[in-house]
Short mmCIF file of C-alpha atoms in Angstrom, two decimals:
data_model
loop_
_atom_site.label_atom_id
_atom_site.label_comp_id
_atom_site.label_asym_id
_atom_site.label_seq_id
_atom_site.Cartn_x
_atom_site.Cartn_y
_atom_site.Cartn_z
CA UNK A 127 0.00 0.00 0.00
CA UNK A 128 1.32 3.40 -0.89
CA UNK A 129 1.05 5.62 2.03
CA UNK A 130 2.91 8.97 0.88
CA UNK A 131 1.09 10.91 -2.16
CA UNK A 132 2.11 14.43 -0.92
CA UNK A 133 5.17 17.03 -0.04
CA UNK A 134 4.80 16.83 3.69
CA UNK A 135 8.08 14.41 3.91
CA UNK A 136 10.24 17.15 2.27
CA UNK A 137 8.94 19.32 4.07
CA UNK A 138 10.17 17.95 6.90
CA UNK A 139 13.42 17.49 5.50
CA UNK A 140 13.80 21.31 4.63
CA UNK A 141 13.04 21.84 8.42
CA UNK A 142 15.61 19.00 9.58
CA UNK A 143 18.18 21.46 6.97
CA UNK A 144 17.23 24.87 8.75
CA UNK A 145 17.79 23.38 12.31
CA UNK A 146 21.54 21.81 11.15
CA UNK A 147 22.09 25.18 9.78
CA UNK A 148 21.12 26.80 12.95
CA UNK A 149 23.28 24.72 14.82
CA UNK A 150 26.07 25.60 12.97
CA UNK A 151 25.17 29.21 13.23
CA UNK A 152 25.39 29.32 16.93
CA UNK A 153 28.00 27.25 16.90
CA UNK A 154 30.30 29.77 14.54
CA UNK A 155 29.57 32.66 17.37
CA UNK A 156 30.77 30.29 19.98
CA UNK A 157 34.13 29.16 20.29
CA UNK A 158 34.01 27.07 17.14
CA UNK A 159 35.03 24.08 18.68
CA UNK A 160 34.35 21.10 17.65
CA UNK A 161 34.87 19.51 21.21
CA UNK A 162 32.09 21.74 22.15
CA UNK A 163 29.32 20.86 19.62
CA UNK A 164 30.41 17.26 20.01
CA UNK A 165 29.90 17.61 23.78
CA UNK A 166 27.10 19.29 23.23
CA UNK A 167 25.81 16.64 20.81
CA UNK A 168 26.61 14.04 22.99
CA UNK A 169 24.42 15.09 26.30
CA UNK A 170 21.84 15.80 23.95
CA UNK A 171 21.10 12.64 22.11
CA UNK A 172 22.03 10.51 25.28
CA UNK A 173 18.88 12.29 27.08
CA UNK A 174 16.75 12.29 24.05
CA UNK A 175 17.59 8.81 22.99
CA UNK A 176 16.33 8.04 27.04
CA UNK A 177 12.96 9.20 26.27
CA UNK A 178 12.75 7.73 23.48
CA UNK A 179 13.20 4.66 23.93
CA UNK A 180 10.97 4.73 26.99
CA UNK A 181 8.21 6.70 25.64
CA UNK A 182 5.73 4.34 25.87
CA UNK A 183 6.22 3.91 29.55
CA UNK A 184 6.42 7.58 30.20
CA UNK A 185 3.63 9.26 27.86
CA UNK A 186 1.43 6.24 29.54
CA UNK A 187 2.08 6.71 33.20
CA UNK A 188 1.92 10.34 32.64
CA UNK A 189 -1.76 9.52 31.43
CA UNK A 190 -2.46 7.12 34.37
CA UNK A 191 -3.48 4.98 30.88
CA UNK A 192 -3.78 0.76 31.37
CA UNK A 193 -3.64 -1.90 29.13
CA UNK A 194 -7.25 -3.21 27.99
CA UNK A 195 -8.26 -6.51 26.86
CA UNK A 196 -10.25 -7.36 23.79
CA UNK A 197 -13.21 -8.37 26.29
CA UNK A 198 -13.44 -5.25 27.80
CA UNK A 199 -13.47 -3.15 24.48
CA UNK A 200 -14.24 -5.40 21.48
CA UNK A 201 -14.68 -3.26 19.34
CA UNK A 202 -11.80 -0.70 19.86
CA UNK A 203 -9.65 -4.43 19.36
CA UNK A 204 -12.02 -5.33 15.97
CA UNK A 205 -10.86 -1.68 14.69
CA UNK A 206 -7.40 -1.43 15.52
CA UNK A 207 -6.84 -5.24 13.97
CA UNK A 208 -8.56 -4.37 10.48
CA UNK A 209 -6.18 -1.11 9.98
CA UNK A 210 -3.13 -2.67 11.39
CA UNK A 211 -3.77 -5.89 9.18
CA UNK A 212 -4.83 -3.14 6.01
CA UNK A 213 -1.22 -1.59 6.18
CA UNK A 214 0.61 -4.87 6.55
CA UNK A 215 2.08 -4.01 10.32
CA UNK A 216 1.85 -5.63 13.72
CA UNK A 217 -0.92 -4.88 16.45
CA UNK A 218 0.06 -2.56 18.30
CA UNK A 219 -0.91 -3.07 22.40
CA UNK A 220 -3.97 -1.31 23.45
CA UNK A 221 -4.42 1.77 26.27
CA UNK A 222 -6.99 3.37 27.73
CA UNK A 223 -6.54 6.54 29.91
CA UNK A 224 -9.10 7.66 32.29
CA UNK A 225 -9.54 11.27 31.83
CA UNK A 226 -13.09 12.82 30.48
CA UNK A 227 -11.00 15.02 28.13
CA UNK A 228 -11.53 13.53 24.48
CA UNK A 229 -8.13 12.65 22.87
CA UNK A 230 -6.14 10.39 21.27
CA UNK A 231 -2.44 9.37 21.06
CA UNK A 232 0.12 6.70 19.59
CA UNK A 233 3.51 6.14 21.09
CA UNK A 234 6.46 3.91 21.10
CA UNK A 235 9.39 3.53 19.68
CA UNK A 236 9.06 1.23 16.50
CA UNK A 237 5.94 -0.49 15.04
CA UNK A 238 6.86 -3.76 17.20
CA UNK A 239 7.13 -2.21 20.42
CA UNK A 240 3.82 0.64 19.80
CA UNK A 241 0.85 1.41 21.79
CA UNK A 242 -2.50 3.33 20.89
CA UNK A 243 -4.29 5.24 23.65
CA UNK A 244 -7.54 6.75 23.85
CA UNK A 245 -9.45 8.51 26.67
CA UNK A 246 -12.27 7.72 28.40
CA UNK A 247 -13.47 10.85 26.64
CA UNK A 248 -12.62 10.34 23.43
CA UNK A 249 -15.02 7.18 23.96
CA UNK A 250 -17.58 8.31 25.07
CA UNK A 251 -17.67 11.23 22.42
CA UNK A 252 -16.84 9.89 19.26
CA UNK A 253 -19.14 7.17 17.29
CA UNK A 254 -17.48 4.51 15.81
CA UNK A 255 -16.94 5.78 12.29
CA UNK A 256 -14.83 8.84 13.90
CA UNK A 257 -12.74 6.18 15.91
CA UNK A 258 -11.94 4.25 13.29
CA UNK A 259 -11.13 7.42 11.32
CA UNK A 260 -8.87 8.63 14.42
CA UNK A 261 -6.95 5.27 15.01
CA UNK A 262 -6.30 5.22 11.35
CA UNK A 263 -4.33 8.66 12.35
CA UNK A 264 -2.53 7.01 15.25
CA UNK A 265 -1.49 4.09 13.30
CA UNK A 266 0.30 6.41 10.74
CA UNK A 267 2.27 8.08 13.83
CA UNK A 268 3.50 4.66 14.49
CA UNK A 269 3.92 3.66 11.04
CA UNK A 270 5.57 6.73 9.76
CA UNK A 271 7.76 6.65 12.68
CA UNK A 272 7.23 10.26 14.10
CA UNK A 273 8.31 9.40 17.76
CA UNK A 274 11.80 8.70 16.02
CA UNK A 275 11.24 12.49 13.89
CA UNK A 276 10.20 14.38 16.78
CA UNK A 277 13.37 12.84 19.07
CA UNK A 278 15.73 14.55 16.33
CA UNK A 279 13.78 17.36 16.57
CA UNK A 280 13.64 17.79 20.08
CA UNK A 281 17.89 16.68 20.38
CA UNK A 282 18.82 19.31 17.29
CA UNK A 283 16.53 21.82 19.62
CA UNK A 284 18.40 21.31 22.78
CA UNK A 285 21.96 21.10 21.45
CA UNK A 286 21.15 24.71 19.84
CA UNK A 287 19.62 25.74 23.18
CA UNK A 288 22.99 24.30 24.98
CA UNK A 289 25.35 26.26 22.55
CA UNK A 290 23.31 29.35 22.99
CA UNK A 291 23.37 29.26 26.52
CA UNK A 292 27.22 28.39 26.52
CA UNK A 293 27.67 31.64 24.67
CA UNK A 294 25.60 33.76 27.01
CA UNK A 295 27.48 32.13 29.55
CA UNK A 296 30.89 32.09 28.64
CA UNK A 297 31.28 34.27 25.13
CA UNK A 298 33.24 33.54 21.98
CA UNK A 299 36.84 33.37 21.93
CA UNK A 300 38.79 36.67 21.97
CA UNK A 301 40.59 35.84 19.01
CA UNK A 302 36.66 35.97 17.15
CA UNK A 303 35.81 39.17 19.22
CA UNK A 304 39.16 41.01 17.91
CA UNK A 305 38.49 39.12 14.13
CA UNK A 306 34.58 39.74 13.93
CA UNK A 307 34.57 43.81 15.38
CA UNK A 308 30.89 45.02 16.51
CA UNK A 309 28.61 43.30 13.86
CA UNK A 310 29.97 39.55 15.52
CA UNK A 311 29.31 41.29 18.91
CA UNK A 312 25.59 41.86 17.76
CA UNK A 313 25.60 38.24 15.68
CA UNK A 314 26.28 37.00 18.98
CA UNK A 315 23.59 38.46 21.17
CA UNK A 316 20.86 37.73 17.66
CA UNK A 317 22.07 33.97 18.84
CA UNK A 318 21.67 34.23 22.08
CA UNK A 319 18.10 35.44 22.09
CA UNK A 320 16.74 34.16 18.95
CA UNK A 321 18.49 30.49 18.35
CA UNK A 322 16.50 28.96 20.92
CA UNK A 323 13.28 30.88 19.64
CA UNK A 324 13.61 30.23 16.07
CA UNK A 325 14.89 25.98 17.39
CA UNK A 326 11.29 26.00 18.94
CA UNK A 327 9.69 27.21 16.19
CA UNK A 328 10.79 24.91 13.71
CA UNK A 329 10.39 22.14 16.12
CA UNK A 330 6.87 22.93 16.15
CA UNK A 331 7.00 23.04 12.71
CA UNK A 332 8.33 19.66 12.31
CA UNK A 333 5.30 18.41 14.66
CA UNK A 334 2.50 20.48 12.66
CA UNK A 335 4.12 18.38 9.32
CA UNK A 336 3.78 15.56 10.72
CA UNK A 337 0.44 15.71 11.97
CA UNK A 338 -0.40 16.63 8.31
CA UNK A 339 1.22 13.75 7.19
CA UNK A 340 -1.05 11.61 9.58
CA UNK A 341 -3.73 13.02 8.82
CA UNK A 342 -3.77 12.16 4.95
CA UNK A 343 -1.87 8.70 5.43
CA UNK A 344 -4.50 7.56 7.95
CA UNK A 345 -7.59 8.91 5.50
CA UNK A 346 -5.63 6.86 2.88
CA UNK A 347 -5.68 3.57 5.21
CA UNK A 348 -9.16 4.05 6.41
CA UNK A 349 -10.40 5.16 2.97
CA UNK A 350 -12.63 7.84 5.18
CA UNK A 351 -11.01 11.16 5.45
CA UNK A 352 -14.73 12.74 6.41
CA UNK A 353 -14.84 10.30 9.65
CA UNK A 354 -11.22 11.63 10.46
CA UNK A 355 -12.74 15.41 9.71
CA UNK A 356 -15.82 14.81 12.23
CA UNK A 357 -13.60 13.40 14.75
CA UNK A 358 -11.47 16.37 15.14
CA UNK A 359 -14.58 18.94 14.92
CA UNK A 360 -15.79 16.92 17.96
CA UNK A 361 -12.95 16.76 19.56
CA UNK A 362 -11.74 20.75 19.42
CA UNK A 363 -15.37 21.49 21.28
CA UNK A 364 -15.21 18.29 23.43
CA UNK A 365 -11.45 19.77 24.74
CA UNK A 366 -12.61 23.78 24.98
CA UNK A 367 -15.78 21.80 27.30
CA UNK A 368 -13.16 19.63 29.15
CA UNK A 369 -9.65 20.39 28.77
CA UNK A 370 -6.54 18.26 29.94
CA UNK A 371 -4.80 19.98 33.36
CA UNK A 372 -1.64 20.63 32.23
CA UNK A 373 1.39 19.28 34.35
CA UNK A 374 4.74 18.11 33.43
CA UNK A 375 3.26 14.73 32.14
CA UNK A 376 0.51 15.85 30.20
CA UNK A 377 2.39 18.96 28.76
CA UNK A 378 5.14 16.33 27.51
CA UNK A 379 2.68 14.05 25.85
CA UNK A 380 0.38 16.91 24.37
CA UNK A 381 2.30 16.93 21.16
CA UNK A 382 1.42 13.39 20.68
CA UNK A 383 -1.93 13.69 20.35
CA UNK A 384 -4.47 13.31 18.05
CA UNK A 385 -5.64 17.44 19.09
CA UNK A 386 -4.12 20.08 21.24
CA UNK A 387 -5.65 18.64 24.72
CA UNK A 388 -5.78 22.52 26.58
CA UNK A 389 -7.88 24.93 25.48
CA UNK A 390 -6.93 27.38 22.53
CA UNK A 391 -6.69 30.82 25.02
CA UNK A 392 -3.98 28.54 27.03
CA UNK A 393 -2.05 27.74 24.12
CA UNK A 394 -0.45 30.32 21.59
CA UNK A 395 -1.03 29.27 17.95
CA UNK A 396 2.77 30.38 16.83
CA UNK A 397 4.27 27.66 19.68
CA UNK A 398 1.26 25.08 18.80
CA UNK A 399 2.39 21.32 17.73
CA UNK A 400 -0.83 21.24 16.44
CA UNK A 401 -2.11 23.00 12.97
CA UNK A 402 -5.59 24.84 13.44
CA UNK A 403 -8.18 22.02 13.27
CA UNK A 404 -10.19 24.38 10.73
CA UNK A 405 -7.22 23.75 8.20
CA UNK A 406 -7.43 20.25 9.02
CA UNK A 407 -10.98 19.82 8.51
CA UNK A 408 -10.54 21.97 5.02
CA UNK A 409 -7.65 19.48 3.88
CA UNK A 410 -9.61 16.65 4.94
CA UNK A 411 -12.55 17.79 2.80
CA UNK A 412 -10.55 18.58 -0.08
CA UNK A 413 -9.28 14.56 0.20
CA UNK A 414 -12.69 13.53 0.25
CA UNK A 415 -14.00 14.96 -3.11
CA UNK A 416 -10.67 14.14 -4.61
CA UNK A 417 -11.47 10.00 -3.48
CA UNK A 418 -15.07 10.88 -4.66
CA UNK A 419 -16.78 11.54 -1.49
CA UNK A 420 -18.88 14.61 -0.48
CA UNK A 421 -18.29 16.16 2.50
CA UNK A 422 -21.55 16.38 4.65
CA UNK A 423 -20.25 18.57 7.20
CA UNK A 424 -19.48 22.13 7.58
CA UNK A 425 -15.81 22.90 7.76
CA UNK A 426 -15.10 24.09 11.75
CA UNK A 427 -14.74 27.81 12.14
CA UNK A 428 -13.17 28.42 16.11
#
């Protein structure tokens, strides 16, 4: 089955490029060493590579989510088997997390050791149509392998947040002050303020992509991209009625999820890992007449 039919992958890629060449930016108004970055490198792929290869464990706990048997939710197992089996790819273990807020979220670190979660919420909201439509979405996470993605992301972010820092810190060498005059002084402070900035911005980028991505691959799997487009409609109003208390946990496993889980005045739309559900919705639509379909429901105006 062909999954990609669209840009979103080199998008991605043109992201990855503009983080490496921030990196090397900062890097150029720091001492230039290459002991540095490669410290620098090191601390930050040993803690990212950490969480990810525990973030099943930890995005679960965080949701206080258990393992559920086929007896307890049939149909959530019937649903999760069909698309799994459709794309040619193991089960993944099943998770459901107690909390009223509707959402949705996949997580592990390859296809063979995944998990899908849903809320009690999500449950409870959604009819089965817009489940299947939103564990097709999950699936694609898993498949696609955007818990590997956003790791890189989030280790490229902190080493230029590390080499920032150092230069706030500590400074360039004088031999670059004395060789670079006033306009490498200023260079320097530009890093210093807006590396980090402009590393959390593109990382949020990188996560928006993605969730494109997931969007269209799991419409392709499910063949429904209107269920997928109800779903999300549902579940921006179901979150503004009950939103996710944000702590450490939930604030770390937000960007997983199917929708931003806190409500929009809480989050600002420039730092959002999520794109605007109404451009999500319009996308979704678009899909639909494209496969032949016609959408039957208004797209979502916030």
């Amino acid at each position: 089955m062909k999954i990609h039919g669209h840009a979103n992958g080199a998008k991605t890629a043109v992201l990855f490029g503009l983080m490496w060449a921030l990196i090397f930016a900062v890097w150029y108004f720091t001492s230039r060493s290459t002991a540095t970055l490669g410290f620098y490198a090191a601390i930050s792929l040993a803690m990212t590579f950490g969480s990810y290869w525990f973030s099943d464990s930890l995005s679960l706990a965080s949701m206080q989510a258990r393992e559920v048997s086929e007896a307890e939710y049939p149909q959530l197992y019937r649903m999760v088997r069909e698309l799994s089996g459709k794309a040619g790819k193991p089960m993944p273990r099943i998770y459901v997390a107690p909390t009223l807020s509707p959402n949705a979220f996949a997580t592990g670190r390859n296809e063979r050791h995944a998990a899908v979660c849903c809320t009690a919420g999500i449950l409870d909201l959604l009819d089965e149509r817009e489940i299947r439509g939103v564990l097709g979405h999950e699936l694609m996470h898993v498949y696609n392998r955007d818990i590997l993605t956003s790791s890189i992301a989030a280790a490229l972010a902190t080493i230029i947040s590390y080499l920032a820092y150092s230069l706030q810190f500590f400074g360039g060498s004088r031999r670059d002050e004395r060789e670079s005059g006033p306009l490498g002084a200023i260079g320097a402070v530009l890093a210093i303020i807006l590396a980090p900035i402009s590393a959390s911005l593109i990382q949020m980028a990188i996560s928006r992509t993605r969730e494109y991505d997931a969007d269209e691959d799991g419409s392709t799997l499910s063949g429904d991209p209107l269920a997928l487009a109800s779903a999300l409609q549902k579940i921006e109003r179901g979150v503004q009625a009950a939103p996710l208390r944000q702590t450490a946990g939930t604030q770390n496993v937000a960007s997983m999820m199917i929708s931003s889980p806190f409500r929009a005045a809480d989050v600002s739309r420039l730092f959002s890992t999520h794109p605007p559900t109404e451009q999500r919705i319009a996308r979704l639509h678009q899909m639909a007449r494209e496969m032949g379909q016609s959408p039957d429901i208004p797209v979502y105006h916030q």
